[in-house]
Amino acid sequence: MSDIIKLLPDHVANQIAAGEVVQRPASVVKELLENAIDAGASQIKILVKDAGRTLVQVIDDGRGMSTTDARLSFERHATSKIKSADDLFALCTKGFRGEALASIAAVAHVELKTKTENEEVGTRIEIEGSTIKEQEVCATIKGTSIAVKNLFYNIPARRNFLKSDNVELRHVIDEFQRVALAHEGIGFVMYHNDNELFNLQRANKRQRIVSIFGAKTNEKLVPVVEETEIVEIDGFIIKPEFSKKTKGEQFFFVNDRFIKHPYLNHSVNAAFDGLLPDRSRASYFIYLKVDPKTIDINIHPTKTEVKFEDEHAIYNLLRAAVKHSLGQFNIAPILDFNRESNMDTPYSYKDKAVEVPRVEVDRNFNPFETVTSNGRSSHVATYEKKSSAGWETMYEGLDRRTTESSFSSLQIEDEPEGESLFVEHESKGFTENKQTDRDAANTYQIHNKYVVSAIKSGMLVIDQNRAHQRVLYEEFLRNITVKESVSQQLLFPLRLDYSSSELALFSSLKESLENTGFVLDFPEDGILEVSGIPASIQESEVSIVLEQLLSDVEQEVPNAGFSQTDVLAKSMAKSMAVKTGEKLDDLSREHLVNKLFACTEPTLSPFYKKTFITLTVDELDRKFNA
């Protein structure tokens, strides 16, 4: 039998490695930024076009590379970070495997320009699909510039799997923010399609967070500081009243490297127990410093997951540190029966100097002195005895008997009915092609979840949430397409705080949102002003709807057969639909059923779930006769 195991060619092995390391343009951004940081850069510029599909270029002022190093940097497992296996347990750099550049070069066109400080000229290398096309000397400044063009040009299936530009740009910005937050001592500038998105100067941690997420973030931050032999904890948590129902800002950094750690996330949430609004999530920026020998970061290709030597101790220390900050800054209530709460000194007074209180006394004051009509004072104390006459009048009429009850005209106020979910002027009937044998007069609600309607052959059981989602979904699609939405103007416009990346996303969705009834404006950095909302939404629900929209657009499915309009309509329908557990009056139930069967696809919700089921009389008979 002939041998069947063979060594893979280098270009095939690089493409396989690229499948793990380079998942999307954001992966390229992460790897190139980390290489620039390892090179000792103090200023980094990143240029992105078409959300990274066409170009991702990172320019730094770091040490640069010699001609030999520039050539070897594109070989697999070529690295300057480790020399032996023991070095894996004392890593203080970002990259160490030597796979990034080789993997990127296997699936893109790469151009590298680099020069060290001592050399007069630099090196330029051009690579296409792991093949070096050109290598020459060039005139360039100190540092390194890497341009990655036409990502996945030789893997069309992988390129088609990428999501829309809005979603891919969101991932690119996420990676950029994670790196920038972890290295506040480095300046970052980011451009997308020649538009400046970020210009971050060297600063401290608090200033870097504020510069990324907006000036309003400063008042939301609560410091967290704790230093132990096991771990050093630094960073900030967001006050509970500013928490979001979506994922929000949740950042963990270990030794200046962003990580995802559900166990530590549970620790922070445990510290917030009882303080967060319903279904809201804690937001935080937590920086951990541990001994590199006590963690293993080589357990995932993207290096975003780590394994701690003593996770349980770090869990408890982190929870205690967050609880301490919540109590220290009067965020969480403190219960102490042995301490008088009104004797507490506000935290803002901790550095205030002590002042001796001054008491002024009018020594000429005489409480018995009265002023006479001629203006002279008299020291005669007078006491007025109030007359007790007339006290009997207070009890007159109590012993009289009236033949007519005083409660004969008492009116009992009826309990107000719940607001109608739907407007009354809409048609109550079905369209002709949707007419069924349903008895229109009888609808009932079960457990505030299902609407039951009788038909001649049995009965319909309708899921009120899914049915309303279908109604709103088709309504929003129609409004966006026809551009004839109804908007209610707000007396006082809402001003909502968002990061620059979130505002950029709203800007791209502005036209579609206005076609659904929103009226949006961007008066200043970090502020979204809402002056008009759809007629079917309450003012208090605006922020919830917009936060849900951000989350849904971020998780948008690939472009095959889907559009931005579809995602927008689905997201708003999901947020604004009547919820399970909400009681509907007769008119609302009737209207929901009528509108559902007037839809083009009444049987399924926008998320392809059944909206109703039919139980026939025969099926009911079989259950009783079973």
Short mmCIF file of N, CA, C and O in Angstrom, two decimals, residues 233 252 261-273 282 284 311-323 326:
data_model
loop_
_atom_site.label_atom_id
_atom_site.label_comp_id
_atom_site.label_asym_id
_atom_site.label_seq_id
_atom_site.Cartn_x
_atom_site.Cartn_y
_atom_site.Cartn_z
N ILE A 233 -5.94 45.52 40.74
CA ILE A 233 -7.17 45.89 40.04
C ILE A 233 -7.23 47.41 39.92
O ILE A 233 -7.04 48.13 40.90
N PHE A 252 -12.60 43.88 29.90
CA PHE A 252 -11.60 43.33 30.81
C PHE A 252 -10.25 43.37 30.12
O PHE A 252 -10.12 42.98 28.94
N HIS A 261 -14.04 36.99 29.57
CA HIS A 261 -14.01 36.03 30.67
C HIS A 261 -15.37 36.00 31.36
O HIS A 261 -15.67 36.83 32.23
N PRO A 262 -16.24 35.06 31.00
CA PRO A 262 -17.59 35.01 31.61
C PRO A 262 -17.56 34.88 33.13
O PRO A 262 -18.45 35.41 33.81
N TYR A 263 -16.55 34.18 33.66
CA TYR A 263 -16.48 33.98 35.10
C TYR A 263 -16.26 35.30 35.83
O TYR A 263 -16.92 35.60 36.84
N LEU A 264 -15.35 36.13 35.34
CA LEU A 264 -15.10 37.43 35.95
C LEU A 264 -16.26 38.38 35.70
O LEU A 264 -16.57 39.23 36.54
N ASN A 265 -16.90 38.26 34.55
CA ASN A 265 -18.09 39.06 34.28
C ASN A 265 -19.19 38.77 35.30
O ASN A 265 -19.88 39.67 35.77
N HIS A 266 -19.32 37.49 35.66
CA HIS A 266 -20.30 37.12 36.69
C HIS A 266 -19.92 37.74 38.03
O HIS A 266 -20.79 38.12 38.83
N SER A 267 -18.63 37.88 38.29
CA SER A 267 -18.18 38.49 39.55
C SER A 267 -18.63 39.94 39.65
O SER A 267 -19.13 40.38 40.69
N VAL A 268 -18.49 40.70 38.56
CA VAL A 268 -18.92 42.11 38.56
C VAL A 268 -20.43 42.20 38.70
O VAL A 268 -20.95 43.02 39.47
N ASN A 269 -21.15 41.35 37.98
CA ASN A 269 -22.62 41.37 38.08
C ASN A 269 -23.08 41.01 39.48
O ASN A 269 -24.10 41.52 39.96
N ALA A 270 -22.35 40.12 40.14
CA ALA A 270 -22.71 39.75 41.51
C ALA A 270 -22.54 40.94 42.45
O ALA A 270 -23.32 41.12 43.39
N ALA A 271 -21.54 41.78 42.19
CA ALA A 271 -21.34 42.97 43.03
C ALA A 271 -22.46 43.98 42.81
O ALA A 271 -22.80 44.74 43.72
N PHE A 272 -23.05 44.00 41.61
CA PHE A 272 -24.14 44.92 41.29
C PHE A 272 -25.50 44.35 41.67
O PHE A 272 -26.53 44.96 41.36
N ASP A 273 -25.54 43.21 42.30
CA ASP A 273 -26.80 42.52 42.58
C ASP A 273 -27.76 43.43 43.35
O ASP A 273 -27.43 43.98 44.41
N ALA A 282 -24.37 45.26 33.76
CA ALA A 282 -23.34 46.15 34.29
C ALA A 282 -22.35 46.51 33.18
O ALA A 282 -22.04 45.71 32.30
N TYR A 284 -18.40 48.27 32.54
CA TYR A 284 -17.17 48.44 33.31
C TYR A 284 -15.96 48.49 32.38
O TYR A 284 -16.00 48.04 31.23
N GLU A 311 -8.39 31.30 39.69
CA GLU A 311 -9.56 32.07 39.27
C GLU A 311 -10.47 32.42 40.43
O GLU A 311 -11.06 33.50 40.48
N HIS A 312 -10.61 31.48 41.38
CA HIS A 312 -11.55 31.69 42.48
C HIS A 312 -11.14 32.88 43.34
O HIS A 312 -11.98 33.70 43.74
N ALA A 313 -9.84 33.01 43.61
CA ALA A 313 -9.37 34.14 44.42
C ALA A 313 -9.58 35.46 43.69
O ALA A 313 -10.01 36.46 44.28
N ILE A 314 -9.28 35.49 42.40
CA ILE A 314 -9.46 36.72 41.62
C ILE A 314 -10.94 37.08 41.55
O ILE A 314 -11.31 38.26 41.62
N TYR A 315 -11.80 36.09 41.43
CA TYR A 315 -13.25 36.32 41.41
C TYR A 315 -13.69 37.05 42.68
O TYR A 315 -14.39 38.06 42.62
N ASN A 316 -13.28 36.54 43.83
CA ASN A 316 -13.71 37.14 45.10
C ASN A 316 -13.09 38.51 45.31
O ASN A 316 -13.75 39.43 45.83
N LEU A 317 -11.83 38.69 44.92
CA LEU A 317 -11.18 39.99 45.09
C LEU A 317 -11.84 41.04 44.20
O LEU A 317 -12.04 42.18 44.63
N LEU A 318 -12.18 40.66 42.98
CA LEU A 318 -12.81 41.60 42.06
C LEU A 318 -14.20 42.00 42.56
O LEU A 318 -14.57 43.18 42.54
N ARG A 319 -14.97 41.03 43.02
CA ARG A 319 -16.30 41.34 43.53
C ARG A 319 -16.21 42.26 44.75
O ARG A 319 -16.99 43.22 44.87
N ALA A 320 -15.26 41.99 45.64
CA ALA A 320 -15.10 42.83 46.83
C ALA A 320 -14.67 44.24 46.45
O ALA A 320 -15.15 45.22 47.04
N ALA A 321 -13.79 44.37 45.45
CA ALA A 321 -13.32 45.69 45.04
C ALA A 321 -14.46 46.51 44.43
O ALA A 321 -14.59 47.71 44.72
N VAL A 322 -15.29 45.89 43.62
CA VAL A 322 -16.42 46.60 43.01
C VAL A 322 -17.43 46.99 44.07
O VAL A 322 -17.95 48.12 44.09
N LYS A 323 -17.73 46.07 45.01
CA LYS A 323 -18.66 46.39 46.10
C LYS A 323 -18.14 47.55 46.95
O LYS A 323 -18.90 48.44 47.36
N LEU A 326 -18.70 50.81 45.09
CA LEU A 326 -20.11 51.18 45.10
C LEU A 326 -20.51 51.79 46.44
O LEU A 326 -21.29 52.74 46.50
#
